[in-house]
mmCIF file of N, CA and C in Angstrom:
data_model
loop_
_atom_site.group_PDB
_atom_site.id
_atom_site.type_symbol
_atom_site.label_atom_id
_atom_site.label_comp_id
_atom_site.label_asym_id
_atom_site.label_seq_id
_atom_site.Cartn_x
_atom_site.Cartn_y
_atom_site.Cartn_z
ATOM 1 N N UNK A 590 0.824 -1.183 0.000
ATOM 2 C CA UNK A 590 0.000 0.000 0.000
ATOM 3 C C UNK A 590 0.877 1.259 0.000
ATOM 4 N N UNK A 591 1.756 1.420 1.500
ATOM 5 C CA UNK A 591 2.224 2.956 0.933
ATOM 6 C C UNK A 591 3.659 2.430 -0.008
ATOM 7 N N UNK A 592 3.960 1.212 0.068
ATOM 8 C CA UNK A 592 5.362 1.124 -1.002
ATOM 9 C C UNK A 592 4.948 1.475 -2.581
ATOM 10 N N UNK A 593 3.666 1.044 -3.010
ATOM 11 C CA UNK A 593 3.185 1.350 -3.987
ATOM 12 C C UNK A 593 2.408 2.584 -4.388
ATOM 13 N N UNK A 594 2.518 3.702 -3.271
ATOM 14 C CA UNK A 594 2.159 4.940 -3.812
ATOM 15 C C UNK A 594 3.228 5.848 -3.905
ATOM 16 N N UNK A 595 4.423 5.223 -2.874
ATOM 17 C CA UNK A 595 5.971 5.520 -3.189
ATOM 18 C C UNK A 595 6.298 5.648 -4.472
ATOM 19 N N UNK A 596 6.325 4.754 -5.036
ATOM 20 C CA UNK A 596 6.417 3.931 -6.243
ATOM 21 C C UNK A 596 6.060 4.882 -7.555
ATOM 22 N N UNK A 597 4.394 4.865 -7.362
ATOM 23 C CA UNK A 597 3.819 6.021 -8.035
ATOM 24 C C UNK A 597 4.385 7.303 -8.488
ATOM 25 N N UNK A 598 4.304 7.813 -7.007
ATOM 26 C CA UNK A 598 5.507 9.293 -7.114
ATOM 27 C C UNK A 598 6.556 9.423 -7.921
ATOM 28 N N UNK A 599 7.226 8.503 -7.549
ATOM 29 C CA UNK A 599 9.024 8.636 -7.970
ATOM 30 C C UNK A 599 8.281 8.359 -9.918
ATOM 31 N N UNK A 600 7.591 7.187 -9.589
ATOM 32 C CA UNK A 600 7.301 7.420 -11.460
ATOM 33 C C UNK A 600 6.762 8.522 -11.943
ATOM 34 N N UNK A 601 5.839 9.200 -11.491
ATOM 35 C CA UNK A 601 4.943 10.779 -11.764
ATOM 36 C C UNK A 601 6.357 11.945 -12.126
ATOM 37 N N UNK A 602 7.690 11.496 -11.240
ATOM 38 C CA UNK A 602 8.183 13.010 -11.217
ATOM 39 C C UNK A 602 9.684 12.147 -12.309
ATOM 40 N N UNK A 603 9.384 10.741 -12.742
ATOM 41 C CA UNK A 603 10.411 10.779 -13.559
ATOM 42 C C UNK A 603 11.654 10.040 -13.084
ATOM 43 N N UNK A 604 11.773 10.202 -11.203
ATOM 44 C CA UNK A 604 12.534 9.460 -11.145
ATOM 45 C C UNK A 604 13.100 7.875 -10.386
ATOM 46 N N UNK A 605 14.391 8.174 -10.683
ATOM 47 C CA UNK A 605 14.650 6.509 -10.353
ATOM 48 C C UNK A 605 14.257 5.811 -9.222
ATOM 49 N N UNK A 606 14.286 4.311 -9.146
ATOM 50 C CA UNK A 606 13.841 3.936 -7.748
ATOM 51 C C UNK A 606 14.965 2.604 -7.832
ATOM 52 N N UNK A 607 15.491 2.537 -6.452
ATOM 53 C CA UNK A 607 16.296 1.772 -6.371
ATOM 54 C C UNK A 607 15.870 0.407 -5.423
ATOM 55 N N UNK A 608 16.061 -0.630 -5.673
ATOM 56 C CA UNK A 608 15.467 -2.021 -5.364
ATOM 57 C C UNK A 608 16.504 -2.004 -3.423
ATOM 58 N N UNK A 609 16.207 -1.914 -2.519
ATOM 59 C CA UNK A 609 16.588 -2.062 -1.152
ATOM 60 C C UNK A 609 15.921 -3.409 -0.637
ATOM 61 N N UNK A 610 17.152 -4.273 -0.220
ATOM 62 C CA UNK A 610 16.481 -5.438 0.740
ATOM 63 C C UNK A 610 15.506 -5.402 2.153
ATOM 64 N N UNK A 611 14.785 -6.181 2.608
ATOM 65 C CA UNK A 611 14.168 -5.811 3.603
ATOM 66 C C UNK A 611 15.211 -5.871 4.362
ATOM 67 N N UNK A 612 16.100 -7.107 4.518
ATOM 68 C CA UNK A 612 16.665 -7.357 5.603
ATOM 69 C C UNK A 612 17.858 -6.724 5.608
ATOM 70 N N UNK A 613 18.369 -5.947 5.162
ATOM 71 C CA UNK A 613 19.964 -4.875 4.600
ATOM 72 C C UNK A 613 20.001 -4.099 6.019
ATOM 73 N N UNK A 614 18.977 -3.601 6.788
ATOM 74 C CA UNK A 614 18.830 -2.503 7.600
ATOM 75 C C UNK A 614 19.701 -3.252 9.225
ATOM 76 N N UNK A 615 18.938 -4.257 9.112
ATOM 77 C CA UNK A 615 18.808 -5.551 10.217
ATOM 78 C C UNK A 615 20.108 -5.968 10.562
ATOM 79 N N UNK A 616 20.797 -6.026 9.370
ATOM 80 C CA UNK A 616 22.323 -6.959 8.970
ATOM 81 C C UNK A 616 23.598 -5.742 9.321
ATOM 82 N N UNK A 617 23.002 -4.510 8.787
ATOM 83 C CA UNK A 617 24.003 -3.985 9.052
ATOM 84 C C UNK A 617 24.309 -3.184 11.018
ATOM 85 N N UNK A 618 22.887 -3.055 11.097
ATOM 86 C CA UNK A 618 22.933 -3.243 12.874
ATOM 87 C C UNK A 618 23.937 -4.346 13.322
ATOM 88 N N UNK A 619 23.511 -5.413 12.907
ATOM 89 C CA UNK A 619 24.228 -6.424 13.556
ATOM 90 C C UNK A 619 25.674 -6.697 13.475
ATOM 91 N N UNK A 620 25.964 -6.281 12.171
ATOM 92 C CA UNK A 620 27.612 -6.047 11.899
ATOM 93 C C UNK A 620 27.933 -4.952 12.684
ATOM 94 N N UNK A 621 27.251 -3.348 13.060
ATOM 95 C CA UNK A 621 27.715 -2.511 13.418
ATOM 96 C C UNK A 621 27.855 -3.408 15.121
ATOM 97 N N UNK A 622 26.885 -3.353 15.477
ATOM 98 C CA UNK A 622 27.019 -4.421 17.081
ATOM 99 C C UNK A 622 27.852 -5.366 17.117
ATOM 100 N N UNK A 623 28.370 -6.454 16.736
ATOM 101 C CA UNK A 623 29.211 -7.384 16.728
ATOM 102 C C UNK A 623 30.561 -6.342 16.385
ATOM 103 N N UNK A 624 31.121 -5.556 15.878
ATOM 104 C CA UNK A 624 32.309 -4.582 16.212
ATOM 105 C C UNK A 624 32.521 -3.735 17.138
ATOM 106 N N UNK A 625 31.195 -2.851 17.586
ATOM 107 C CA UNK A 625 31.451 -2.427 18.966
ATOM 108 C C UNK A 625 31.800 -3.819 20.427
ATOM 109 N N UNK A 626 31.245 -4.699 20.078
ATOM 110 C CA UNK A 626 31.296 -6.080 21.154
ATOM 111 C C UNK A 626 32.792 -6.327 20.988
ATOM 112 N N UNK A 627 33.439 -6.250 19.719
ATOM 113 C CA UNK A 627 34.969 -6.923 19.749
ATOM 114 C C UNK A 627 35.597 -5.753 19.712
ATOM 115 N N UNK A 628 35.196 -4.442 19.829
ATOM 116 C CA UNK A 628 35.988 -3.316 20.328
ATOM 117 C C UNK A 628 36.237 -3.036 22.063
ATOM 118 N N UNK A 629 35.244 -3.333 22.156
ATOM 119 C CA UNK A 629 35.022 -3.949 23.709
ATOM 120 C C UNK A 629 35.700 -4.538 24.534
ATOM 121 N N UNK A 630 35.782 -5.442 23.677
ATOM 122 C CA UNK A 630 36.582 -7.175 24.142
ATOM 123 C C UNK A 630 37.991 -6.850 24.303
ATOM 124 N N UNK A 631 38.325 -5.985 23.016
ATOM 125 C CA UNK A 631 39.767 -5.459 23.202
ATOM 126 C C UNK A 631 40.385 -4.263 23.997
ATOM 127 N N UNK A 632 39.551 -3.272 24.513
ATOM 128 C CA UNK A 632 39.579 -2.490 25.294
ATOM 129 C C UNK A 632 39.799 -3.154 26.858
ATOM 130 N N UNK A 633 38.758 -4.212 26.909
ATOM 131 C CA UNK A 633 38.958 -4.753 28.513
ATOM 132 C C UNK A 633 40.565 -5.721 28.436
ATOM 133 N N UNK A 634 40.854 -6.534 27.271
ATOM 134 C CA UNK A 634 41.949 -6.903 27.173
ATOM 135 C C UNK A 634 43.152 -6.193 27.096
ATOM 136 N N UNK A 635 43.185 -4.862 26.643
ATOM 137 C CA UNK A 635 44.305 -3.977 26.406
ATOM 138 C C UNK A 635 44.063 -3.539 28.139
ATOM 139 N N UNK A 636 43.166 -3.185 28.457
ATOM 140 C CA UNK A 636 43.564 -2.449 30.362
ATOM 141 C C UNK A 636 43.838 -3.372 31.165
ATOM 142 N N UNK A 637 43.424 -4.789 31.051
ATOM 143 C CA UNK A 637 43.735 -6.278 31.540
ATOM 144 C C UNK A 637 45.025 -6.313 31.630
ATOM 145 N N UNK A 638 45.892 -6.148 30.422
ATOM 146 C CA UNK A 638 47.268 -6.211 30.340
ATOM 147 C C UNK A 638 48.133 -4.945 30.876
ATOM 148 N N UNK A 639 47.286 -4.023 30.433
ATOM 149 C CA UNK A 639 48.112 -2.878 30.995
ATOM 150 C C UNK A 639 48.297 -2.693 32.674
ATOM 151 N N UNK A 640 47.286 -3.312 33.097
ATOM 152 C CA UNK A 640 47.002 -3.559 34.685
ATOM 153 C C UNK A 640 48.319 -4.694 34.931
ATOM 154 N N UNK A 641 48.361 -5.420 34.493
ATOM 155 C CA UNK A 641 49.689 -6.505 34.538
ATOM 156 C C UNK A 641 50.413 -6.102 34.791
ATOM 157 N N UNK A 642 50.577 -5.219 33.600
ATOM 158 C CA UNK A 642 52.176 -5.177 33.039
ATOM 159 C C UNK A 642 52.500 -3.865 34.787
ATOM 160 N N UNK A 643 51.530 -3.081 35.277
ATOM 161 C CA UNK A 643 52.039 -2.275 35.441
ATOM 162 C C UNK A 643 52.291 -2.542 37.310
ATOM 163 N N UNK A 644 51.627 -3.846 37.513
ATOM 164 C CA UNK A 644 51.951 -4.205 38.630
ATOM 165 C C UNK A 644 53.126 -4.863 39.013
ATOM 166 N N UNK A 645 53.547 -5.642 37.830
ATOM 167 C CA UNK A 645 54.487 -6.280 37.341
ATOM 168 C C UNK A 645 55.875 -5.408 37.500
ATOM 169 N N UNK A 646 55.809 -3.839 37.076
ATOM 170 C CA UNK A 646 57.174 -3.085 37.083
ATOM 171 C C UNK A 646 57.054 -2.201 38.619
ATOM 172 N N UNK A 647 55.659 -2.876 39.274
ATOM 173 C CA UNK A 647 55.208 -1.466 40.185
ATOM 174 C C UNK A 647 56.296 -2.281 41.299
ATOM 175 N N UNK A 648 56.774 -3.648 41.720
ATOM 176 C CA UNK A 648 57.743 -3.698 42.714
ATOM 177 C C UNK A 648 59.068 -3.666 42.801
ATOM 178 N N UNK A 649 59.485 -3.100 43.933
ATOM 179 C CA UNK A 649 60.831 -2.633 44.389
ATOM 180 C C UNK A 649 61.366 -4.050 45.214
ATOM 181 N N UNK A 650 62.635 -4.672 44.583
ATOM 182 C CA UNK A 650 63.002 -5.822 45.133
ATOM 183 C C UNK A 650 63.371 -5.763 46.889
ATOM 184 N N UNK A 651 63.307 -6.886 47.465
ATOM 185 C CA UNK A 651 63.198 -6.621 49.308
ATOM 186 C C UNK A 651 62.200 -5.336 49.566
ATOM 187 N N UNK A 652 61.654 -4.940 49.164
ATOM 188 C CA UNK A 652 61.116 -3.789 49.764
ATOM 189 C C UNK A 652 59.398 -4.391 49.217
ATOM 190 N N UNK A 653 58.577 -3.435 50.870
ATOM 191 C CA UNK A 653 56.795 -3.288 50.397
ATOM 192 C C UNK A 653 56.791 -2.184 49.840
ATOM 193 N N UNK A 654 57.816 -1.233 49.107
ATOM 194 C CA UNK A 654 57.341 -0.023 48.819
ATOM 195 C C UNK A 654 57.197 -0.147 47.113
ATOM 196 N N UNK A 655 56.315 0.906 46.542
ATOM 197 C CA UNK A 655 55.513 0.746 45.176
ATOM 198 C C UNK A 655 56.595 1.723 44.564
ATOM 199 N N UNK A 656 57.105 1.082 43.370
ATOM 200 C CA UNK A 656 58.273 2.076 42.353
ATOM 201 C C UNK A 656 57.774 2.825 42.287
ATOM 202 N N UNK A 657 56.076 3.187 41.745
ATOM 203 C CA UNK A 657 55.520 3.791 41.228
ATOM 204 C C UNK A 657 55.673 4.911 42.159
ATOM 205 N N UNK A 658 54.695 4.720 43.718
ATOM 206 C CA UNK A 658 54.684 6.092 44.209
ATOM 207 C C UNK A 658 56.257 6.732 44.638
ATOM 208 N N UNK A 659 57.069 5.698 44.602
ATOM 209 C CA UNK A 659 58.839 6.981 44.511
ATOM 210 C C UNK A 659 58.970 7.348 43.734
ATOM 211 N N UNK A 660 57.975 6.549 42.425
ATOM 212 C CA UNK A 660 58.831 7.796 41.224
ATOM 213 C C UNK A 660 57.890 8.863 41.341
ATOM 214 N N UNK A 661 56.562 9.024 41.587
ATOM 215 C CA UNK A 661 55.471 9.880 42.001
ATOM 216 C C UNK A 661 55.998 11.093 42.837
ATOM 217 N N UNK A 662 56.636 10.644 44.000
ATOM 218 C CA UNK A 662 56.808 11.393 45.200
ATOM 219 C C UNK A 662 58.182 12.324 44.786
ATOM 220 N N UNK A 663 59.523 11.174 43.951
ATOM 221 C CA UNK A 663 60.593 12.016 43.263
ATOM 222 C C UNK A 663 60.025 13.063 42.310
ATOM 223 N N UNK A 664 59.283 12.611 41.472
ATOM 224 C CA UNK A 664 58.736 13.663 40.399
ATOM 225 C C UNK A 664 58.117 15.282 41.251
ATOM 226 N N UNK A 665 57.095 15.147 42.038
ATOM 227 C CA UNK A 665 56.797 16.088 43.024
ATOM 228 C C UNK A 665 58.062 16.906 43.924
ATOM 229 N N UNK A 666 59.082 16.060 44.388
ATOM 230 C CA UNK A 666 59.744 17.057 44.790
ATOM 231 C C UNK A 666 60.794 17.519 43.453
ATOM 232 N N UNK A 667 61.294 17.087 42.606
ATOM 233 C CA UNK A 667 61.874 17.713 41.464
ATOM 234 C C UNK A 667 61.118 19.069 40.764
ATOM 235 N N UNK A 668 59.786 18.783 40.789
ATOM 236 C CA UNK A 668 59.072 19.993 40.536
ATOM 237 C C UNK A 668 59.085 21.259 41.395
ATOM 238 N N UNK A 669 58.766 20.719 42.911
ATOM 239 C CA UNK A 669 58.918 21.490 43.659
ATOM 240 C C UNK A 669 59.880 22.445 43.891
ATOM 241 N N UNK A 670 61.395 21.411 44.137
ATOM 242 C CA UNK A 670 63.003 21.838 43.923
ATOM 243 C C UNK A 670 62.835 23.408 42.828
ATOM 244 N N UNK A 671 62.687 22.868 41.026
ATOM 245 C CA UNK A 671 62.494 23.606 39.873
ATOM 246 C C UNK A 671 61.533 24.707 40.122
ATOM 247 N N UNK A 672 60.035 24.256 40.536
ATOM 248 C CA UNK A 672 59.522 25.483 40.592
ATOM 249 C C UNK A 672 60.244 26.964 41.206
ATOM 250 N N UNK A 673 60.770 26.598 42.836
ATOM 251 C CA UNK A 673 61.736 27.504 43.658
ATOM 252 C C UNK A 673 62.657 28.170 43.357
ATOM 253 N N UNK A 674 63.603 26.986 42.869
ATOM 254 C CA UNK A 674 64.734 27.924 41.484
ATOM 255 C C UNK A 674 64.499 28.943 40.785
ATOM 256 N N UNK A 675 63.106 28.646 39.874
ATOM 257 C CA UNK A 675 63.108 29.939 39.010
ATOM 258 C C UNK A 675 62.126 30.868 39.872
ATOM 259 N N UNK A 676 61.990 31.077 40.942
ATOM 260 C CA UNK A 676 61.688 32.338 41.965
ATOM 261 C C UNK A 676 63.084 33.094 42.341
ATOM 262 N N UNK A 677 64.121 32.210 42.053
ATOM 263 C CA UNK A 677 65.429 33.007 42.262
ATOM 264 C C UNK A 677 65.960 33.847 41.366
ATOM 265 N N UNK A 678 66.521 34.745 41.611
ATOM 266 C CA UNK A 678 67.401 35.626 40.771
ATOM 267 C C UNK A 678 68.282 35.367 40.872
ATOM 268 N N UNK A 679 69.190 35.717 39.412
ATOM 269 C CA UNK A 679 70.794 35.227 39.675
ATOM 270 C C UNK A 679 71.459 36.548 39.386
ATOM 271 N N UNK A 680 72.098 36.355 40.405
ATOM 272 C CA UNK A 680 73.316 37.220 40.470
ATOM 273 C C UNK A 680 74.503 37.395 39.767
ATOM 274 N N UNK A 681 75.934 37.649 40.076
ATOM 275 C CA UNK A 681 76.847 37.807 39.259
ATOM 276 C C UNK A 681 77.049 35.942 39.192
ATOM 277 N N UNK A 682 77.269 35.755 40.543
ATOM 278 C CA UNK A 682 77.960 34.338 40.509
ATOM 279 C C UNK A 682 77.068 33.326 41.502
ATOM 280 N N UNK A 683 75.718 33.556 41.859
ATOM 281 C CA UNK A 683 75.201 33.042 42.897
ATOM 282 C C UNK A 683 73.659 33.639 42.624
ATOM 283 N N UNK A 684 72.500 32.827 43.196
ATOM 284 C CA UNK A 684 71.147 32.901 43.465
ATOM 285 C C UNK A 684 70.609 33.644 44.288
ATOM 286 N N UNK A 685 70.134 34.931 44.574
ATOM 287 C CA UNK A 685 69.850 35.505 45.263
ATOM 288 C C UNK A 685 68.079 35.205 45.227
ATOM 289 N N UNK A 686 67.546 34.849 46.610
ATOM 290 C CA UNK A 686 66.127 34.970 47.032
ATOM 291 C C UNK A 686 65.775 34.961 48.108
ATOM 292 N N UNK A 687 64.705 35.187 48.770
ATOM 293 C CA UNK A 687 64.208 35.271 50.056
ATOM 294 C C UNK A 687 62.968 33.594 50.335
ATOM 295 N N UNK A 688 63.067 33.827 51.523
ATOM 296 C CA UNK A 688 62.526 32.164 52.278
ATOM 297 C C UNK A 688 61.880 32.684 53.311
ATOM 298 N N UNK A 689 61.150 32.031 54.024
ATOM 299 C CA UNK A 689 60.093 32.017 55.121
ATOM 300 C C UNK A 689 60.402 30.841 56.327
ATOM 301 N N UNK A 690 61.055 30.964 57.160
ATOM 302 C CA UNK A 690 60.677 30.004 57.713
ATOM 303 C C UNK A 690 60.457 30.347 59.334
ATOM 304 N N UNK A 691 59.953 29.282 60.122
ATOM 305 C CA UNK A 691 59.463 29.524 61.635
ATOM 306 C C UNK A 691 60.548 29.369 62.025
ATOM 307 N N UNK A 692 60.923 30.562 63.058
ATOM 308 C CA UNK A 692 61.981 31.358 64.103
ATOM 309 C C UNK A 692 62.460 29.890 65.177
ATOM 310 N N UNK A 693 61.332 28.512 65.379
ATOM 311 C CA UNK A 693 61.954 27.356 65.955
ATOM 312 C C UNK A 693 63.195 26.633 64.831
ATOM 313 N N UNK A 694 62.613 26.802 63.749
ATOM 314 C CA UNK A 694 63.324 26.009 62.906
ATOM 315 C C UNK A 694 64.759 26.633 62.039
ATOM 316 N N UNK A 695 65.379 27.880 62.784
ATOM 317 C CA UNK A 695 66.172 28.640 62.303
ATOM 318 C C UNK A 695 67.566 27.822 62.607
ATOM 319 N N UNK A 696 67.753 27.572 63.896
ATOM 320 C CA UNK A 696 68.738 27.060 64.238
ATOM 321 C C UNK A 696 69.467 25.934 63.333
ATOM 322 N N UNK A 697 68.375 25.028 63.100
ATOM 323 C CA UNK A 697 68.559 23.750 62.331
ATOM 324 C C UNK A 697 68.961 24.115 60.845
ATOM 325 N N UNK A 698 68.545 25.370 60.281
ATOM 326 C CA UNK A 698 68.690 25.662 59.056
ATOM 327 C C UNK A 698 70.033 26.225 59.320
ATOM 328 N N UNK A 699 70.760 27.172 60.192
ATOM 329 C CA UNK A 699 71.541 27.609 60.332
ATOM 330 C C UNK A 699 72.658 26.484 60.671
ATOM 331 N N UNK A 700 72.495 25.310 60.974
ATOM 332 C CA UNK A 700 73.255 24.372 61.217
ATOM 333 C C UNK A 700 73.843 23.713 59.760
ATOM 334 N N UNK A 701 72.304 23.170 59.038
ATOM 335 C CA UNK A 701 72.553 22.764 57.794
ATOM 336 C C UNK A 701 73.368 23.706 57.079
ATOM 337 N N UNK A 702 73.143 25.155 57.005
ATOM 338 C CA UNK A 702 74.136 25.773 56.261
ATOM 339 C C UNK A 702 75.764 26.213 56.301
ATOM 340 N N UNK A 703 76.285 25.724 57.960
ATOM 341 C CA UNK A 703 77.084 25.796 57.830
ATOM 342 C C UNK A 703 77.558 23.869 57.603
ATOM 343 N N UNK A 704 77.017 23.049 57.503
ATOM 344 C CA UNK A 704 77.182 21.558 57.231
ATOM 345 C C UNK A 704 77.697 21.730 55.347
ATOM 346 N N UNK A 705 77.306 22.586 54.722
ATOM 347 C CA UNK A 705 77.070 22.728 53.193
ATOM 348 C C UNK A 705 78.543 23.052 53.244
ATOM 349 N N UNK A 706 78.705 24.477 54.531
ATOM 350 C CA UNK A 706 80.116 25.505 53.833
ATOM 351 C C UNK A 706 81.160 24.395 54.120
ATOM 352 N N UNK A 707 80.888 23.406 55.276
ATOM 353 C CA UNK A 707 82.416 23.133 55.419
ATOM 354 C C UNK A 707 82.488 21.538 54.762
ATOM 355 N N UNK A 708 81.414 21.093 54.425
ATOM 356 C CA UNK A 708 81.821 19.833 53.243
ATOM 357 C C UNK A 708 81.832 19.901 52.051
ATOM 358 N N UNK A 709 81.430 21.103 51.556
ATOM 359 C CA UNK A 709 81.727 21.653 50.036
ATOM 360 C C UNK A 709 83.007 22.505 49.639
ATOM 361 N N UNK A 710 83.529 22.848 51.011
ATOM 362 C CA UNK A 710 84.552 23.608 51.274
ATOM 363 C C UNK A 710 84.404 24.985 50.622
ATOM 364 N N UNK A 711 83.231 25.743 50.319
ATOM 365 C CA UNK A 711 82.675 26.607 49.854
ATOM 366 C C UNK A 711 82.603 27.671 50.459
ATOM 367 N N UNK A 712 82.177 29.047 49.997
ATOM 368 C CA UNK A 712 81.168 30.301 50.689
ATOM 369 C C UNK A 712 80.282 30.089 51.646
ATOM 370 N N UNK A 713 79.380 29.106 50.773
ATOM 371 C CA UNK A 713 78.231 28.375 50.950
ATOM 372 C C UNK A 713 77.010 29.684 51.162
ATOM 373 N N UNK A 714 75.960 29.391 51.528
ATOM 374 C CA UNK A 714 74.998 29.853 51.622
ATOM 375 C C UNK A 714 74.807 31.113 52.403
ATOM 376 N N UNK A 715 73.950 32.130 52.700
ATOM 377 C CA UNK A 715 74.448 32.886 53.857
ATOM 378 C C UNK A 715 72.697 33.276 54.099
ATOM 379 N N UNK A 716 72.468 33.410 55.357
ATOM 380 C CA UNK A 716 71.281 33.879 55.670
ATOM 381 C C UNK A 716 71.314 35.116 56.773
ATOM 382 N N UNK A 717 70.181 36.023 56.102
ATOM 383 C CA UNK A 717 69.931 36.912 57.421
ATOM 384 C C UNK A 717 68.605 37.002 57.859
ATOM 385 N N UNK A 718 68.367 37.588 59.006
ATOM 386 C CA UNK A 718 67.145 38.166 59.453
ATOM 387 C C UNK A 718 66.503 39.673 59.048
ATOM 388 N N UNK A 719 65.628 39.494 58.660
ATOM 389 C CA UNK A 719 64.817 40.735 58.636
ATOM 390 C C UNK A 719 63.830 40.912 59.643
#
């Protein structure tokens, strides 16, 4: 009924009509579905392995500690280290910048810095108070 007033039309205005299977619509769902399913399949298999592989490099021999979070925790303070640096200015021959720290914890810093001058056999560092 309406395929044959379809039909009609396309003949009234002249044009072509092309022969479509019923079942073409059906088939190609099912091909499109059966590739998302084995796209699938390979997605859970590719994170399957990647989960392996990565537990596999994640231990540190004799040790419970995870490579991963030292290289995590190294990466964080390397950034940290870098970020600080370039807050410094450089001078003729040396880094000039200012620091913050609590008036308990001066001593200890003042210790470490002379620990720097006399095993580097250096200037070394110099701090004042403001």
């Amino acid at each position: 009924a309406v395929r044959e007033k379809i039909i009609r039309i396309c003949d009234s205005f002249l044009g072509e009509r092309f022969d479509l299977p019923y079942g073409g619509v059906q088939d190609k769902i099912n091909e499109i579905n059966s590739k998302i399913n084995d796209t699938r399949n390979i997605m859970a298999t590719t994170n399957e392995e990647l989960r392996k592989y990565l537990v596999s490099i994640n231990r540190v021999e004799n040790t419970d500690a995870s490579a991963l979070i030292i290289y995590k925790w190294f990466v964080i303070r390397e950034k940290a280290l870098y970020e600080n640096l370039n807050k410094l200015k450089m001078g003729d021959s040396l880094l000039v910048g200012l620091f913050w720290c609590p008036v308990s914890q001066t001593r200890s810093i003042l210790d470490e810095v002379q620990k720097i001058k006399e095993n580097r056999n250096i200037s070394g560092p110099q701090m004042w108070r403001r």
